[in-house]
């Protein structure tokens, strides 16, 4: 609703600060002092926002368990001419956990017997394999690069259950997804073109489901910590999943 203000003119040479308490550079409406004050407040807020927003972003990202957090903090500090900051080593070389009693998966198909000491699957047919998506690159020795923050406990579920552990990336999972697409009657070329163009998180969500469809077993995010073996929860069911709430299925463990 428009409000009427009493018009008044400023004496020649007199600044708007003296007349209306508003700085000269924003007193573009000398006959509307309240509007000028509001614009002045907005200008000050924008100045502070420009100054503090990068710092807030840095602090927020710093609390996120992401391999990109360090780079983001470094970029933010550099953008505001802050102190020099260099990221330490973010990844460490690791290999998947393979129990000693299991032979190489290249010699035995999932579900077959190992060396006679352990079954390759549970009584309900669920294969004793923990699948995880680890797609950060490889070293010159073909070891997996694992985020340093999850490296100490990335073997926890496989070790707790004494299951084989397999790590996957998008390139290794594309043939599986193509196989699924063909099995349900969709044109694989068209589907994979869309798949390759979509966001990485969406591709990884599809990948984890495709892996379980193909090989069975247990999928766990790399930041899932198993304090003890959940095998007894899996052996009596055809499939199992965790609930994040009463209405949401948790995709980090299934």
PDB file of C-alpha atoms in Angstrom:
ATOM      1  CA  UNK A   1       0.000   0.000   0.000  1.00  0.00           C
ATOM      2  CA  UNK A   2       1.543   3.361  -0.978  1.00  0.00           C
ATOM      3  CA  UNK A   3       2.192   5.798   1.809  1.00  0.00           C
ATOM      4  CA  UNK A   4       2.430   9.545   1.394  1.00  0.00           C
ATOM      5  CA  UNK A   5       5.422  11.396   2.763  1.00  0.00           C
ATOM      6  CA  UNK A   6       5.653  15.083   3.409  1.00  0.00           C
ATOM      7  CA  UNK A   7       7.705  16.638   0.677  1.00  0.00           C
ATOM      8  CA  UNK A   8      10.671  18.717   1.642  1.00  0.00           C
ATOM      9  CA  UNK A   9      13.598  20.053  -0.289  1.00  0.00           C
ATOM     10  CA  UNK A  10      17.194  20.057   0.889  1.00  0.00           C
ATOM     11  CA  UNK A  11      19.065  23.379   1.089  1.00  0.00           C
ATOM     12  CA  UNK A  12      21.752  23.765  -1.527  1.00  0.00           C
ATOM     13  CA  UNK A  13      24.975  22.102  -0.426  1.00  0.00           C
ATOM     14  CA  UNK A  14      23.364  20.257   2.468  1.00  0.00           C
ATOM     15  CA  UNK A  15      23.810  16.503   2.512  1.00  0.00           C
ATOM     16  CA  UNK A  16      21.058  14.024   3.000  1.00  0.00           C
ATOM     17  CA  UNK A  17      22.780  12.767   6.144  1.00  0.00           C
ATOM     18  CA  UNK A  18      21.985  16.018   7.943  1.00  0.00           C
ATOM     19  CA  UNK A  19      18.457  16.189   6.618  1.00  0.00           C
ATOM     20  CA  UNK A  20      17.238  12.644   6.897  1.00  0.00           C
ATOM     21  CA  UNK A  21      19.966  10.558   8.523  1.00  0.00           C
ATOM     22  CA  UNK A  22      20.594   8.681   5.263  1.00  0.00           C
ATOM     23  CA  UNK A  23      23.894   8.480   3.431  1.00  0.00           C
ATOM     24  CA  UNK A  24      24.205  10.573   0.267  1.00  0.00           C
ATOM     25  CA  UNK A  25      24.983   7.703  -2.060  1.00  0.00           C
ATOM     26  CA  UNK A  26      21.651   5.968  -1.463  1.00  0.00           C
ATOM     27  CA  UNK A  27      19.390   8.967  -0.827  1.00  0.00           C
ATOM     28  CA  UNK A  28      17.985   8.702  -4.311  1.00  0.00           C
ATOM     29  CA  UNK A  29      14.527   9.505  -2.965  1.00  0.00           C
ATOM     30  CA  UNK A  30      15.081  12.733  -0.957  1.00  0.00           C
ATOM     31  CA  UNK A  31      11.358  13.195  -0.444  1.00  0.00           C
ATOM     32  CA  UNK A  32      10.940   9.633   0.869  1.00  0.00           C
ATOM     33  CA  UNK A  33      13.396   9.290   3.772  1.00  0.00           C
ATOM     34  CA  UNK A  34      12.009   5.955   4.956  1.00  0.00           C
ATOM     35  CA  UNK A  35      12.575   4.394   1.564  1.00  0.00           C
ATOM     36  CA  UNK A  36      16.085   5.821   1.506  1.00  0.00           C
ATOM     37  CA  UNK A  37      16.800   4.351   4.924  1.00  0.00           C
ATOM     38  CA  UNK A  38      15.526   0.981   3.743  1.00  0.00           C
ATOM     39  CA  UNK A  39      17.796   1.094   0.690  1.00  0.00           C
ATOM     40  CA  UNK A  40      20.696   2.015   2.944  1.00  0.00           C
ATOM     41  CA  UNK A  41      20.020  -1.009   5.160  1.00  0.00           C
ATOM     42  CA  UNK A  42      19.771  -3.264   2.098  1.00  0.00           C
ATOM     43  CA  UNK A  43      23.100  -1.950   0.811  1.00  0.00           C
ATOM     44  CA  UNK A  44      24.784  -2.614   4.155  1.00  0.00           C
ATOM     45  CA  UNK A  45      23.306  -6.114   4.310  1.00  0.00           C
ATOM     46  CA  UNK A  46      24.534  -6.875   0.801  1.00  0.00           C
ATOM     47  CA  UNK A  47      28.012  -5.677   1.696  1.00  0.00           C
ATOM     48  CA  UNK A  48      28.119  -7.936   4.742  1.00  0.00           C
ATOM     49  CA  UNK A  49      26.593 -10.815   2.810  1.00  0.00           C
ATOM     50  CA  UNK A  50      29.262 -10.517   0.152  1.00  0.00           C
ATOM     51  CA  UNK A  51      31.914 -10.555   2.866  1.00  0.00           C
ATOM     52  CA  UNK A  52      30.556 -13.320   5.085  1.00  0.00           C
ATOM     53  CA  UNK A  53      28.871 -15.664   2.620  1.00  0.00           C
ATOM     54  CA  UNK A  54      32.134 -17.340   1.490  1.00  0.00           C
ATOM     55  CA  UNK A  55      33.112 -17.820   5.130  1.00  0.00           C
ATOM     56  CA  UNK A  56      29.728 -19.365   5.971  1.00  0.00           C
ATOM     57  CA  UNK A  57      30.026 -21.675   2.973  1.00  0.00           C
ATOM     58  CA  UNK A  58      33.494 -22.722   4.080  1.00  0.00           C
ATOM     59  CA  UNK A  59      32.316 -23.527   7.580  1.00  0.00           C
ATOM     60  CA  UNK A  60      29.274 -25.411   6.301  1.00  0.00           C
ATOM     61  CA  UNK A  61      31.233 -27.506   3.825  1.00  0.00           C
ATOM     62  CA  UNK A  62      33.891 -28.141   6.438  1.00  0.00           C
ATOM     63  CA  UNK A  63      31.360 -30.145   8.436  1.00  0.00           C
ATOM     64  CA  UNK A  64      30.341 -32.267   5.452  1.00  0.00           C
ATOM     65  CA  UNK A  65      31.957 -35.671   5.062  1.00  0.00           C
ATOM     66  CA  UNK A  66      32.922 -35.035   1.480  1.00  0.00           C
ATOM     67  CA  UNK A  67      36.205 -35.562  -0.329  1.00  0.00           C
ATOM     68  CA  UNK A  68      35.685 -32.105  -1.840  1.00  0.00           C
ATOM     69  CA  UNK A  69      35.401 -30.292   1.503  1.00  0.00           C
ATOM     70  CA  UNK A  70      39.085 -29.464   1.711  1.00  0.00           C
ATOM     71  CA  UNK A  71      39.218 -28.021  -1.794  1.00  0.00           C
ATOM     72  CA  UNK A  72      36.112 -25.942  -1.123  1.00  0.00           C
ATOM     73  CA  UNK A  73      37.544 -24.474   2.066  1.00  0.00           C
ATOM     74  CA  UNK A  74      40.792 -23.694   0.278  1.00  0.00           C
ATOM     75  CA  UNK A  75      38.913 -21.955  -2.553  1.00  0.00           C
ATOM     76  CA  UNK A  76      36.806 -19.892  -0.138  1.00  0.00           C
ATOM     77  CA  UNK A  77      39.789 -18.679   1.852  1.00  0.00           C
ATOM     78  CA  UNK A  78      41.605 -17.784  -1.341  1.00  0.00           C
ATOM     79  CA  UNK A  79      38.582 -15.871  -2.701  1.00  0.00           C
ATOM     80  CA  UNK A  80      38.491 -13.580   0.343  1.00  0.00           C
ATOM     81  CA  UNK A  81      42.287 -13.201   0.488  1.00  0.00           C
ATOM     82  CA  UNK A  82      42.350 -15.260   3.649  1.00  0.00           C
ATOM     83  CA  UNK A  83      45.270 -17.177   5.130  1.00  0.00           C
ATOM     84  CA  UNK A  84      47.132 -19.629   2.952  1.00  0.00           C
ATOM     85  CA  UNK A  85      45.640 -23.084   3.231  1.00  0.00           C
ATOM     86  CA  UNK A  86      46.772 -26.281   1.571  1.00  0.00           C
ATOM     87  CA  UNK A  87      44.930 -29.577   1.592  1.00  0.00           C
ATOM     88  CA  UNK A  88      46.677 -32.576   3.018  1.00  0.00           C
ATOM     89  CA  UNK A  89      46.481 -35.921   1.281  1.00  0.00           C
ATOM     90  CA  UNK A  90      42.774 -36.638   0.819  1.00  0.00           C
ATOM     91  CA  UNK A  91      42.992 -40.217  -0.438  1.00  0.00           C
ATOM     92  CA  UNK A  92      44.884 -43.266   0.650  1.00  0.00           C
ATOM     93  CA  UNK A  93      45.472 -46.471  -1.330  1.00  0.00           C
ATOM     94  CA  UNK A  94      43.396 -49.436  -0.221  1.00  0.00           C
ATOM     95  CA  UNK A  95      42.291 -52.807  -1.492  1.00  0.00           C
ATOM     96  CA  UNK A  96      39.002 -54.609  -0.782  1.00  0.00           C
ATOM     97  CA  UNK A  97      38.879 -57.057   2.093  1.00  0.00           C
ATOM     98  CA  UNK A  98      39.066 -60.701   1.009  1.00  0.00           C
ATOM     99  CA  UNK A  99      38.859 -63.409   3.712  1.00  0.00           C
ATOM    100  CA  UNK A 100      41.695 -65.853   3.695  1.00  0.00           C
ATOM    101  CA  UNK A 101      39.393 -68.853   3.361  1.00  0.00           C
ATOM    102  CA  UNK A 102      37.832 -67.581   0.135  1.00  0.00           C
ATOM    103  CA  UNK A 103      39.441 -68.211  -3.208  1.00  0.00           C
ATOM    104  CA  UNK A 104      39.554 -65.595  -5.963  1.00  0.00           C
ATOM    105  CA  UNK A 105      36.154 -64.694  -7.380  1.00  0.00           C
ATOM    106  CA  UNK A 106      37.585 -65.224 -10.842  1.00  0.00           C
ATOM    107  CA  UNK A 107      37.817 -68.949 -10.072  1.00  0.00           C
ATOM    108  CA  UNK A 108      34.426 -69.354  -8.402  1.00  0.00           C
ATOM    109  CA  UNK A 109      31.087 -67.900  -9.377  1.00  0.00           C
ATOM    110  CA  UNK A 110      28.923 -66.292  -6.672  1.00  0.00           C
ATOM    111  CA  UNK A 111      27.025 -68.986  -4.816  1.00  0.00           C
ATOM    112  CA  UNK A 112      29.596 -71.757  -5.393  1.00  0.00           C
ATOM    113  CA  UNK A 113      31.680 -73.292  -2.674  1.00  0.00           C
ATOM    114  CA  UNK A 114      35.057 -71.801  -1.838  1.00  0.00           C
ATOM    115  CA  UNK A 115      37.766 -74.084  -0.561  1.00  0.00           C
ATOM    116  CA  UNK A 116      35.391 -76.190   1.483  1.00  0.00           C
ATOM    117  CA  UNK A 117      35.629 -74.192   4.707  1.00  0.00           C
ATOM    118  CA  UNK A 118      33.018 -71.517   4.044  1.00  0.00           C
ATOM    119  CA  UNK A 119      29.910 -71.224   1.916  1.00  0.00           C
ATOM    120  CA  UNK A 120      29.827 -68.513  -0.731  1.00  0.00           C
ATOM    121  CA  UNK A 121      26.175 -67.830   0.070  1.00  0.00           C
ATOM    122  CA  UNK A 122      23.777 -67.932   2.994  1.00  0.00           C
ATOM    123  CA  UNK A 123      21.122 -70.606   3.374  1.00  0.00           C
ATOM    124  CA  UNK A 124      18.588 -68.361   1.615  1.00  0.00           C
ATOM    125  CA  UNK A 125      20.930 -67.915  -1.356  1.00  0.00           C
ATOM    126  CA  UNK A 126      22.197 -64.420  -0.528  1.00  0.00           C
ATOM    127  CA  UNK A 127      25.808 -64.246  -1.634  1.00  0.00           C
ATOM    128  CA  UNK A 128      28.355 -63.438   1.054  1.00  0.00           C
ATOM    129  CA  UNK A 129      29.721 -60.333  -0.659  1.00  0.00           C
ATOM    130  CA  UNK A 130      29.734 -56.730   0.548  1.00  0.00           C
ATOM    131  CA  UNK A 131      29.473 -54.325  -2.396  1.00  0.00           C
ATOM    132  CA  UNK A 132      30.535 -50.681  -2.190  1.00  0.00           C
ATOM    133  CA  UNK A 133      30.975 -47.844  -4.676  1.00  0.00           C
ATOM    134  CA  UNK A 134      34.576 -46.632  -4.562  1.00  0.00           C
ATOM    135  CA  UNK A 135      35.150 -44.531  -7.661  1.00  0.00           C
ATOM    136  CA  UNK A 136      37.944 -42.073  -6.832  1.00  0.00           C
ATOM    137  CA  UNK A 137      40.602 -43.448  -9.157  1.00  0.00           C
ATOM    138  CA  UNK A 138      43.480 -45.900  -8.921  1.00  0.00           C
ATOM    139  CA  UNK A 139      47.159 -45.691  -8.090  1.00  0.00           C
ATOM    140  CA  UNK A 140      49.969 -46.738 -10.394  1.00  0.00           C
ATOM    141  CA  UNK A 141      49.895 -50.118  -8.626  1.00  0.00           C
ATOM    142  CA  UNK A 142      46.149 -50.440  -9.405  1.00  0.00           C
ATOM    143  CA  UNK A 143      45.139 -49.880  -5.795  1.00  0.00           C
ATOM    144  CA  UNK A 144      41.875 -48.078  -5.098  1.00  0.00           C
ATOM    145  CA  UNK A 145      41.981 -44.503  -3.873  1.00  0.00           C
ATOM    146  CA  UNK A 146      39.774 -44.216  -0.801  1.00  0.00           C
ATOM    147  CA  UNK A 147      38.816 -40.965   0.998  1.00  0.00           C
ATOM    148  CA  UNK A 148      41.070 -40.642   4.000  1.00  0.00           C
ATOM    149  CA  UNK A 149      38.132 -39.887   6.284  1.00  0.00           C
ATOM    150  CA  UNK A 150      36.502 -43.316   5.708  1.00  0.00           C
ATOM    151  CA  UNK A 151      39.644 -45.387   5.181  1.00  0.00           C
ATOM    152  CA  UNK A 152      40.007 -46.575   8.823  1.00  0.00           C
ATOM    153  CA  UNK A 153      36.628 -48.321   8.854  1.00  0.00           C
ATOM    154  CA  UNK A 154      35.821 -49.038   5.206  1.00  0.00           C
ATOM    155  CA  UNK A 155      36.486 -52.751   5.838  1.00  0.00           C
ATOM    156  CA  UNK A 156      34.341 -52.881   8.983  1.00  0.00           C
ATOM    157  CA  UNK A 157      31.257 -54.626   7.530  1.00  0.00           C
ATOM    158  CA  UNK A 158      33.210 -57.143   5.462  1.00  0.00           C
ATOM    159  CA  UNK A 159      35.503 -57.944   8.385  1.00  0.00           C
ATOM    160  CA  UNK A 160      32.643 -58.206  10.878  1.00  0.00           C
ATOM    161  CA  UNK A 161      30.860 -60.786   8.704  1.00  0.00           C
ATOM    162  CA  UNK A 162      34.031 -62.271   7.218  1.00  0.00           C
ATOM    163  CA  UNK A 163      32.568 -61.672   3.760  1.00  0.00           C
ATOM    164  CA  UNK A 164      34.303 -60.846   0.530  1.00  0.00           C
ATOM    165  CA  UNK A 165      34.325 -57.153  -0.341  1.00  0.00           C
ATOM    166  CA  UNK A 166      33.976 -55.752  -3.859  1.00  0.00           C
ATOM    167  CA  UNK A 167      34.422 -52.131  -4.897  1.00  0.00           C
ATOM    168  CA  UNK A 168      32.734 -50.702  -7.963  1.00  0.00           C
ATOM    169  CA  UNK A 169      32.924 -47.700 -10.233  1.00  0.00           C
ATOM    170  CA  UNK A 170      30.712 -46.373 -12.992  1.00  0.00           C
ATOM    171  CA  UNK A 171      32.837 -47.852 -15.778  1.00  0.00           C
ATOM    172  CA  UNK A 172      32.658 -51.340 -14.273  1.00  0.00           C
ATOM    173  CA  UNK A 173      28.915 -51.026 -13.698  1.00  0.00           C
ATOM    174  CA  UNK A 174      27.839 -49.872 -17.156  1.00  0.00           C
ATOM    175  CA  UNK A 175      27.689 -53.414 -18.638  1.00  0.00           C
ATOM    176  CA  UNK A 176      25.448 -54.529 -15.756  1.00  0.00           C
ATOM    177  CA  UNK A 177      23.074 -51.608 -16.223  1.00  0.00           C
ATOM    178  CA  UNK A 178      22.984 -52.256 -19.971  1.00  0.00           C
ATOM    179  CA  UNK A 179      22.106 -55.886 -19.280  1.00  0.00           C
ATOM    180  CA  UNK A 180      19.215 -54.835 -17.034  1.00  0.00           C
ATOM    181  CA  UNK A 181      17.924 -52.351 -19.598  1.00  0.00           C
ATOM    182  CA  UNK A 182      17.931 -55.010 -22.299  1.00  0.00           C
ATOM    183  CA  UNK A 183      16.228 -57.495 -19.962  1.00  0.00           C
ATOM    184  CA  UNK A 184      13.270 -55.187 -19.360  1.00  0.00           C
ATOM    185  CA  UNK A 185      12.926 -54.365 -23.051  1.00  0.00           C
ATOM    186  CA  UNK A 186      14.204 -50.783 -23.210  1.00  0.00           C
ATOM    187  CA  UNK A 187      16.526 -49.555 -25.998  1.00  0.00           C
ATOM    188  CA  UNK A 188      19.962 -49.705 -24.342  1.00  0.00           C
ATOM    189  CA  UNK A 189      21.628 -47.078 -26.541  1.00  0.00           C
ATOM    190  CA  UNK A 190      19.016 -44.446 -25.777  1.00  0.00           C
ATOM    191  CA  UNK A 191      18.924 -45.312 -22.083  1.00  0.00           C
ATOM    192  CA  UNK A 192      22.703 -45.297 -21.610  1.00  0.00           C
ATOM    193  CA  UNK A 193      22.961 -41.952 -23.395  1.00  0.00           C
ATOM    194  CA  UNK A 194      20.628 -40.501 -20.774  1.00  0.00           C
ATOM    195  CA  UNK A 195      22.439 -42.401 -18.021  1.00  0.00           C
ATOM    196  CA  UNK A 196      25.824 -40.974 -18.999  1.00  0.00           C
ATOM    197  CA  UNK A 197      24.428 -37.430 -19.094  1.00  0.00           C
ATOM    198  CA  UNK A 198      22.681 -37.474 -15.733  1.00  0.00           C
ATOM    199  CA  UNK A 199      24.078 -36.382 -12.357  1.00  0.00           C
ATOM    200  CA  UNK A 200      26.749 -38.640 -10.808  1.00  0.00           C
ATOM    201  CA  UNK A 201      24.672 -39.263  -7.685  1.00  0.00           C
ATOM    202  CA  UNK A 202      21.807 -40.595  -9.798  1.00  0.00           C
ATOM    203  CA  UNK A 203      24.182 -42.890 -11.676  1.00  0.00           C
ATOM    204  CA  UNK A 204      25.602 -44.257  -8.437  1.00  0.00           C
ATOM    205  CA  UNK A 205      22.108 -44.862  -7.050  1.00  0.00           C
ATOM    206  CA  UNK A 206      21.301 -46.931 -10.128  1.00  0.00           C
ATOM    207  CA  UNK A 207      24.642 -48.684  -9.961  1.00  0.00           C
ATOM    208  CA  UNK A 208      24.217 -49.943  -6.412  1.00  0.00           C
ATOM    209  CA  UNK A 209      20.821 -51.413  -7.244  1.00  0.00           C
ATOM    210  CA  UNK A 210      22.111 -53.007 -10.437  1.00  0.00           C
ATOM    211  CA  UNK A 211      24.991 -54.657  -8.587  1.00  0.00           C
ATOM    212  CA  UNK A 212      22.680 -56.315  -6.076  1.00  0.00           C
ATOM    213  CA  UNK A 213      20.342 -57.394  -8.895  1.00  0.00           C
ATOM    214  CA  UNK A 214      23.245 -59.050 -10.706  1.00  0.00           C
ATOM    215  CA  UNK A 215      25.315 -60.557  -7.904  1.00  0.00           C
ATOM    216  CA  UNK A 216      23.226 -60.391  -4.737  1.00  0.00           C
ATOM    217  CA  UNK A 217      24.885 -59.781  -1.398  1.00  0.00           C
ATOM    218  CA  UNK A 218      24.908 -56.683   0.784  1.00  0.00           C
ATOM    219  CA  UNK A 219      25.376 -53.105  -0.369  1.00  0.00           C
ATOM    220  CA  UNK A 220      26.839 -50.607   2.113  1.00  0.00           C
ATOM    221  CA  UNK A 221      27.953 -47.010   1.667  1.00  0.00           C
ATOM    222  CA  UNK A 222      31.620 -46.429   2.403  1.00  0.00           C
ATOM    223  CA  UNK A 223      30.783 -44.446   5.547  1.00  0.00           C
ATOM    224  CA  UNK A 224      28.683 -47.238   7.073  1.00  0.00           C
ATOM    225  CA  UNK A 225      30.374 -48.724  10.138  1.00  0.00           C
ATOM    226  CA  UNK A 226      29.467 -52.245  11.231  1.00  0.00           C
ATOM    227  CA  UNK A 227      30.104 -52.614  14.959  1.00  0.00           C
ATOM    228  CA  UNK A 228      29.197 -56.304  14.744  1.00  0.00           C
ATOM    229  CA  UNK A 229      28.068 -58.746  12.087  1.00  0.00           C
ATOM    230  CA  UNK A 230      24.514 -58.254  10.744  1.00  0.00           C
ATOM    231  CA  UNK A 231      24.589 -61.658   9.035  1.00  0.00           C
ATOM    232  CA  UNK A 232      21.979 -63.133  11.386  1.00  0.00           C
ATOM    233  CA  UNK A 233      19.544 -60.439  10.201  1.00  0.00           C
ATOM    234  CA  UNK A 234      20.037 -61.431   6.568  1.00  0.00           C
ATOM    235  CA  UNK A 235      19.991 -65.228   6.690  1.00  0.00           C
ATOM    236  CA  UNK A 236      16.245 -65.555   7.321  1.00  0.00           C
ATOM    237  CA  UNK A 237      15.062 -63.163   4.593  1.00  0.00           C
ATOM    238  CA  UNK A 238      15.072 -63.057   0.815  1.00  0.00           C
ATOM    239  CA  UNK A 239      15.925 -59.374   0.971  1.00  0.00           C
ATOM    240  CA  UNK A 240      16.585 -56.827   3.696  1.00  0.00           C
ATOM    241  CA  UNK A 241      16.869 -53.078   3.889  1.00  0.00           C
ATOM    242  CA  UNK A 242      17.296 -50.409   6.537  1.00  0.00           C
ATOM    243  CA  UNK A 243      14.744 -47.723   7.329  1.00  0.00           C
ATOM    244  CA  UNK A 244      15.848 -44.130   7.821  1.00  0.00           C
ATOM    245  CA  UNK A 245      12.386 -43.358   9.206  1.00  0.00           C
ATOM    246  CA  UNK A 246       8.933 -44.920   9.225  1.00  0.00           C
ATOM    247  CA  UNK A 247       8.366 -43.678   5.663  1.00  0.00           C
ATOM    248  CA  UNK A 248      11.824 -43.647   4.067  1.00  0.00           C
ATOM    249  CA  UNK A 249      13.936 -46.580   2.953  1.00  0.00           C
ATOM    250  CA  UNK A 250      17.609 -45.927   3.553  1.00  0.00           C
ATOM    251  CA  UNK A 251      19.708 -46.543   0.444  1.00  0.00           C
ATOM    252  CA  UNK A 252      22.980 -46.717   2.367  1.00  0.00           C
ATOM    253  CA  UNK A 253      22.514 -50.337   3.458  1.00  0.00           C
ATOM    254  CA  UNK A 254      20.471 -53.036   1.758  1.00  0.00           C
TER     255      UNK A 254
END
